[in-house]
């Protein structure tokens, strides 16, 4: 396939995924199209529970929402040959290309999920002007995962067409539910990278300018996403206040003290309560309160320090008001240090590509959180090398913004850099 043809295909895939966004563990339409495409290209496929541990899926939608979305996917262009494999919300895919020749195993991870954001309707927004704006109210690809999925398929096409050049094995990992750091752990626990020698995760944008490349993005915060429910007893606030057990007061007490957790001398910390919902009426003692919050630490141990303090605070607040509580972990990520040797080799490949004007080996600035760190940690613990790279692109607005959009001329170079890296990693061993 010529470069121009592949560039057009990448744009077509990306725009299709952009128009039909699906959030974490609901990427059924997306996964069905990905699986069908990979099958046509000759890859060996594993998907669903085969590549996802059911016990380690965090923040997964309930059965009713999952069933409703299955019907939506069926009516909105899903590949019906594959759709039923993803109907229960286990939407991960691992596609393996075995060259039949001795060599290492290289894995590339891309993510597929969208966000709960209503895409802007302003006229000059490119997806609006060119007819691929999200058709789903309050959901959009506002982080570039539509582009990542397209890059994964483009890479698969390039591998299939140039199979004679390759040795070893290549695994393409299409991960669900990166947003909220929910999906990677389940795939790691299912063993999808236990045999991997080299692991590369990719992202576009994230503040990296167009024509720039970062071979190792360190600085990810470890994080825990927590849903906390306080369960008390309702009562008439005027007639029988003493019979109530006030869940709202327990939640408010917890929130105040969570924000008062001491910072840590070993590194940066973050804590935030983003949602507090409680009560049903002004004259009713609230019998339930819900907190949705997160902790972040520069290292996994610092984040664990924060999480343990949150647990103690919540337990204490519940005891103060004689009520029960539940605290559920609905997302998690590690901190990481990418493998510098792999980053150097990736950097060498990137800087030789004509699209790239500047490549750096590593960036250690403090960043957000990413559950690709579970893959990175697992591969490194098994003796392999792993990194997280970024290819810069021009953005219409920042990530997680309703006006977010990318420059599609970044897609083909991303595919070519990853493919060239695979060739170099396999031919030199």
XYZ file of C-alpha atoms in Angstrom:
429
model
C 0.000 0.000 0.000
C 1.383 3.391 -0.951
C 1.901 6.071 1.687
C -0.942 8.177 0.310
C -3.346 5.242 0.426
C -2.424 4.378 4.008
C -2.724 8.024 5.052
C -6.267 8.107 3.638
C -7.146 4.871 5.426
C -5.804 6.206 8.712
C -7.940 9.320 8.367
C -11.004 7.244 7.473
C -10.580 4.954 10.482
C -9.888 7.814 12.849
C -12.892 9.830 11.694
C -15.197 6.842 11.955
C -14.122 6.157 15.543
C -14.389 9.864 16.318
C -17.946 10.021 15.048
C -19.030 7.007 17.138
C -17.249 7.409 20.481
C -17.553 4.753 23.169
C -16.453 5.062 26.781
C -14.579 2.551 28.912
C -15.625 -1.126 28.724
C -18.302 -0.156 26.196
C -16.017 0.013 23.135
C -18.057 -2.717 21.438
C -18.524 -1.092 18.039
C -14.892 0.013 17.996
C -13.573 -3.396 19.077
C -15.723 -5.251 16.547
C -14.343 -3.136 13.676
C -10.791 -3.458 14.985
C -11.105 -7.247 15.301
C -12.580 -7.646 11.825
C -9.830 -5.526 10.286
C -7.072 -7.416 12.093
C -8.606 -10.736 11.072
C -8.581 -9.682 7.407
C -4.922 -8.735 7.750
C -4.036 -12.216 8.985
C -3.369 -11.635 12.671
C -4.052 -14.223 15.362
C -6.710 -12.727 17.627
C -7.435 -13.019 21.329
C -10.160 -10.935 22.917
C -12.651 -10.561 25.732
C -12.080 -12.575 28.888
C -9.161 -14.332 27.204
C -7.138 -11.120 27.532
C -8.916 -9.452 30.466
C -9.170 -10.610 34.064
C -12.776 -10.167 35.150
C -11.714 -9.679 38.779
C -9.461 -6.749 37.898
C -11.808 -4.643 35.742
C -12.287 -1.428 37.706
C -15.249 0.914 37.324
C -16.991 -1.304 34.791
C -20.549 -0.220 33.818
C -23.386 -2.310 35.212
C -25.194 -5.034 33.287
C -28.115 -2.828 32.245
C -25.923 -0.105 30.754
C -23.791 -2.731 29.022
C -26.834 -4.378 27.440
C -28.200 -1.042 26.281
C -24.924 -0.145 24.671
C -24.717 -3.496 22.902
C -28.007 -2.665 21.185
C -26.691 0.790 20.314
C -23.531 -0.693 18.779
C -25.584 -3.194 16.792
C -27.606 -0.341 15.302
C -24.669 1.977 14.644
C -22.306 0.203 12.314
C -20.644 -2.461 14.436
C -19.220 -5.498 12.664
C -21.838 -8.116 13.492
C -19.451 -11.021 12.926
C -17.425 -9.918 15.931
C -19.785 -7.780 17.991
C -21.153 -10.644 20.103
C -17.658 -11.365 21.448
C -17.743 -8.002 23.221
C -21.359 -7.880 24.383
C -20.462 -8.247 28.076
C -18.063 -5.299 28.004
C -14.763 -7.156 27.919
C -13.541 -5.212 24.923
C -9.781 -5.741 24.963
C -8.009 -7.245 21.943
C -4.535 -8.709 21.482
C -3.481 -9.301 17.875
C -0.321 -11.358 17.366
C 1.845 -11.640 14.269
C 4.272 -14.556 14.481
C 6.932 -14.301 11.779
C 7.956 -17.920 12.283
C 11.539 -16.730 12.676
C 13.523 -16.601 15.879
C 13.471 -13.243 17.565
C 12.097 -11.198 20.457
C 8.480 -10.350 21.176
C 7.593 -6.677 20.718
C 4.279 -5.276 22.000
C 2.632 -1.994 21.033
C -0.260 -0.702 23.121
C -2.981 1.686 21.918
C -6.144 2.699 23.770
C -9.678 2.951 22.369
C -12.030 4.733 24.784
C -13.678 8.150 24.653
C -14.782 10.635 27.324
C -18.026 11.897 28.836
C -17.811 15.302 27.133
C -20.271 16.957 24.751
C -18.380 17.872 21.592
C -18.608 21.512 20.609
C -21.121 22.461 17.954
C -19.352 25.639 16.777
C -19.242 25.884 12.994
C -15.466 26.178 12.552
C -14.754 22.974 14.526
C -13.160 20.699 11.893
C -15.129 17.529 12.815
C -18.281 19.627 12.514
C -17.277 21.195 9.195
C -16.208 17.895 7.662
C -19.029 15.732 8.972
C -17.440 13.496 11.574
C -18.439 15.218 14.817
C -19.637 12.850 17.555
C -23.185 11.627 16.971
C -23.488 10.694 20.661
C -24.595 13.456 23.044
C -22.185 14.023 25.937
C -19.541 11.644 24.573
C -16.540 12.443 22.395
C -12.957 11.523 21.631
C -11.298 14.446 23.389
C -7.925 12.847 24.083
C -6.850 11.267 20.814
C -7.704 7.627 21.427
C -9.551 7.552 18.110
C -6.223 8.413 16.504
C -4.400 5.811 18.605
C -6.792 3.075 17.463
C -6.307 4.134 13.847
C -2.523 4.107 14.340
C -2.781 0.551 15.690
C -4.696 -0.570 12.611
C -2.296 1.244 10.290
C 0.610 -0.472 12.000
C -1.142 -3.828 11.555
C -1.540 -3.109 7.829
C 2.133 -2.228 7.483
C 3.198 -5.368 9.364
C 1.008 -7.566 7.175
C 2.283 -6.031 3.945
C 5.957 -6.217 4.938
C 5.939 -9.507 6.792
C 9.063 -10.815 5.045
C 11.147 -8.111 6.751
C 10.180 -9.238 10.239
C 11.488 -11.717 12.741
C 10.157 -12.647 16.166
C 6.613 -11.877 17.270
C 4.629 -8.642 17.327
C 1.683 -8.140 19.661
C -0.712 -5.243 19.134
C -2.661 -4.517 22.315
C -5.934 -2.602 21.906
C -6.829 -1.557 25.437
C -10.211 -0.421 26.754
C -10.897 2.045 29.566
C -7.673 4.010 29.829
C -9.664 7.039 30.952
C -10.025 6.742 34.703
C -7.052 4.330 34.586
C -9.310 1.270 34.616
C -8.457 -1.165 31.830
C -4.738 -1.988 31.736
C -4.548 -3.829 35.047
C -7.090 -6.430 33.891
C -5.035 -7.152 30.767
C -1.803 -7.400 32.729
C -3.428 -9.794 35.196
C -4.625 -11.881 32.240
C -0.969 -12.338 31.268
C -0.909 -10.565 27.916
C 2.644 -9.205 28.365
C 4.319 -12.020 30.304
C 6.222 -13.042 27.158
C 7.091 -9.521 25.974
C 10.706 -8.419 25.553
C 9.993 -4.875 24.350
C 6.880 -2.844 25.142
C 5.946 0.542 23.662
C 2.873 2.613 24.480
C 2.121 5.642 22.311
C 0.196 8.889 22.711
C -0.235 11.900 20.456
C -0.170 15.512 21.589
C -0.032 16.040 25.373
C 1.695 19.380 24.856
C 4.467 18.017 22.645
C 4.720 20.290 19.572
C 4.116 19.050 16.056
C 7.223 17.491 14.463
C 8.613 16.659 17.918
C 8.992 13.237 19.534
C 9.551 12.038 23.105
C 10.908 8.507 23.353
C 10.330 8.084 27.101
C 7.755 10.071 29.038
C 8.477 9.626 32.738
C 6.817 11.655 35.454
C 3.461 9.873 35.530
C 1.775 10.053 38.913
C 0.540 6.912 40.569
C -3.172 7.297 41.241
C -6.195 5.757 42.928
C -9.752 6.578 41.866
C -12.162 6.000 44.748
C -15.955 5.898 45.031
C -17.112 6.224 48.638
C -20.679 5.788 49.869
C -21.869 6.680 53.369
C -25.114 4.957 54.425
C -27.027 6.431 57.358
C -30.674 6.629 58.440
C -33.231 9.152 57.206
C -35.536 10.969 59.603
C -37.679 14.104 59.832
C -35.299 16.982 60.478
C -37.854 18.873 62.580
C -39.901 16.127 64.204
C -37.369 13.400 65.020
C -33.843 14.615 64.232
C -32.332 12.410 66.950
C -33.500 9.286 65.111
C -31.527 10.139 61.986
C -27.929 9.274 61.217
C -26.591 11.964 58.948
C -24.604 10.659 55.999
C -24.057 14.174 54.621
C -22.264 15.293 57.790
C -20.040 12.240 57.693
C -19.172 12.942 54.052
C -18.505 16.635 54.727
C -16.267 15.737 57.655
C -14.378 13.286 55.469
C -13.922 15.834 52.665
C -12.492 18.488 54.969
C -9.996 16.073 56.467
C -9.046 14.500 53.137
C -7.921 17.901 51.910
C -5.969 18.316 55.162
C -3.792 15.217 54.652
C -0.172 16.177 55.168
C 1.961 16.454 52.035
C 4.867 14.019 51.688
C 8.551 14.960 51.872
C 9.573 12.364 49.270
C 7.662 13.844 46.360
C 4.631 15.599 44.950
C 1.089 14.699 45.991
C -2.373 15.460 44.686
C -5.797 14.864 46.201
C -9.205 15.910 44.929
C -12.847 15.268 45.720
C -14.655 16.004 42.482
C -18.204 14.934 43.383
C -20.210 15.092 46.612
C -23.864 14.141 46.372
C -26.182 13.816 49.356
C -29.717 14.273 50.561
C -33.206 14.281 49.107
C -34.938 17.241 50.752
C -34.353 20.216 53.057
C -36.357 18.694 55.924
C -34.900 15.171 55.732
C -31.817 13.902 57.514
C -29.705 12.589 54.581
C -29.409 8.819 54.705
C -26.827 8.564 51.909
C -23.884 10.526 50.613
C -21.570 9.724 47.706
C -18.018 10.927 47.186
C -16.014 10.481 43.995
C -12.369 11.340 44.491
C -8.800 10.611 43.531
C -5.323 10.562 45.017
C -2.072 10.959 43.076
C 1.526 10.567 44.161
C 4.851 11.102 42.444
C 5.624 7.486 43.312
C 3.423 4.483 43.971
C 4.485 4.445 47.628
C 3.499 8.108 48.076
C 0.131 7.421 46.499
C -0.333 4.470 48.855
C 0.404 6.813 51.762
C -2.415 9.084 50.603
C -4.840 6.229 50.034
C -4.261 4.769 53.494
C -4.911 8.169 55.065
C -8.121 8.542 53.061
C -9.260 5.139 54.280
C -8.576 6.072 57.906
C -10.390 9.407 57.539
C -13.457 7.827 55.937
C -13.625 5.139 58.600
C -13.306 7.734 61.347
C -15.993 9.991 59.872
C -18.381 7.061 59.585
C -17.790 6.132 63.232
C -18.382 9.721 64.356
C -21.909 9.636 62.956
C -22.596 5.957 63.619
C -23.111 5.051 59.967
C -21.785 2.486 57.502
C -19.578 3.134 54.499
C -18.269 1.446 51.352
C -15.065 2.435 49.579
C -14.452 1.025 46.119
C -11.339 1.307 43.984
C -12.587 2.147 40.477
C -9.306 3.082 38.811
C -5.610 2.767 39.444
C -2.214 3.467 37.896
C 1.417 3.168 38.918
C 4.340 5.532 38.665
C 7.054 4.420 36.264
C 10.541 4.959 34.963
C 10.826 3.989 31.316
C 13.684 1.792 30.103
C 16.349 4.215 28.917
C 18.068 1.726 26.606
C 14.825 1.114 24.698
C 14.104 4.845 24.675
C 17.486 5.563 23.098
C 16.806 3.052 20.321
C 13.345 4.487 19.706
C 14.809 7.998 19.712
C 17.314 6.976 17.023
C 14.504 5.654 14.848
C 12.329 8.742 15.369
C 15.008 11.338 14.660
C 15.749 9.692 11.314
C 12.145 10.126 10.163
C 11.644 13.187 7.908
C 8.536 14.288 9.843
C 10.470 14.677 13.095
C 12.460 17.872 13.559
C 13.411 17.221 17.174
C 13.469 14.042 19.237
C 14.432 13.741 22.892
C 15.266 10.551 24.746
C 13.254 11.307 27.858
C 10.980 13.842 29.494
C 10.856 13.801 33.301
C 8.315 16.576 33.847
C 5.459 15.776 36.191
C 2.520 14.525 34.161
C -0.960 13.158 34.763
C -1.565 9.459 35.243
C -1.597 6.553 32.795
C -2.439 2.909 33.357
C 0.037 1.826 30.665
C 2.341 1.945 33.681
C 0.939 -1.460 34.699
C 2.236 -2.903 31.415
C 5.569 -1.115 31.821
C 6.086 -2.410 35.352
C 5.125 -5.980 34.417
C 7.458 -6.128 31.411
C 10.345 -4.651 33.374
C 9.828 -7.034 36.289
C 9.992 -9.923 33.819
C 13.353 -8.723 32.518
C 12.104 -6.845 29.455
C 12.292 -3.187 28.449
C 9.347 -0.795 28.236
C 8.680 2.818 27.370
C 5.915 5.354 26.768
C 6.461 7.607 23.760
C 4.711 10.724 22.507
C 4.497 12.085 18.983
C 3.608 15.750 18.882
C 0.727 17.161 16.919
C -1.069 20.445 16.423
C -4.159 20.568 18.660
C -7.307 22.643 18.246
C -7.671 22.692 22.046
C -6.205 20.914 25.046
C -6.911 17.320 25.938
C -10.298 16.675 27.574
C -11.669 19.865 26.030
C -14.902 20.008 24.004
C -12.999 21.588 21.071
C -10.210 19.006 21.039
C -9.019 17.895 17.618
C -5.724 16.706 16.160
C -3.820 17.301 12.928
C -4.169 14.079 10.961
C -0.823 14.418 9.205
C 0.679 13.001 12.407
C -0.963 9.604 11.915
C 1.198 8.179 9.133
C 4.530 9.222 10.700
C 3.441 7.609 13.975
C 2.749 4.332 12.162
C 6.048 4.469 10.276
C 8.093 5.237 13.396
C 6.517 2.335 15.294
C 6.996 -0.022 12.357
C 10.625 1.012 11.889
C 11.195 0.536 15.618
C 9.787 -2.999 15.417
C 12.113 -3.803 12.516
C 15.154 -2.469 14.403
C 14.256 -4.232 17.650
C 13.790 -7.581 15.952
C 16.664 -7.486 13.463
C 19.361 -6.649 15.987
C 18.729 -9.604 18.287
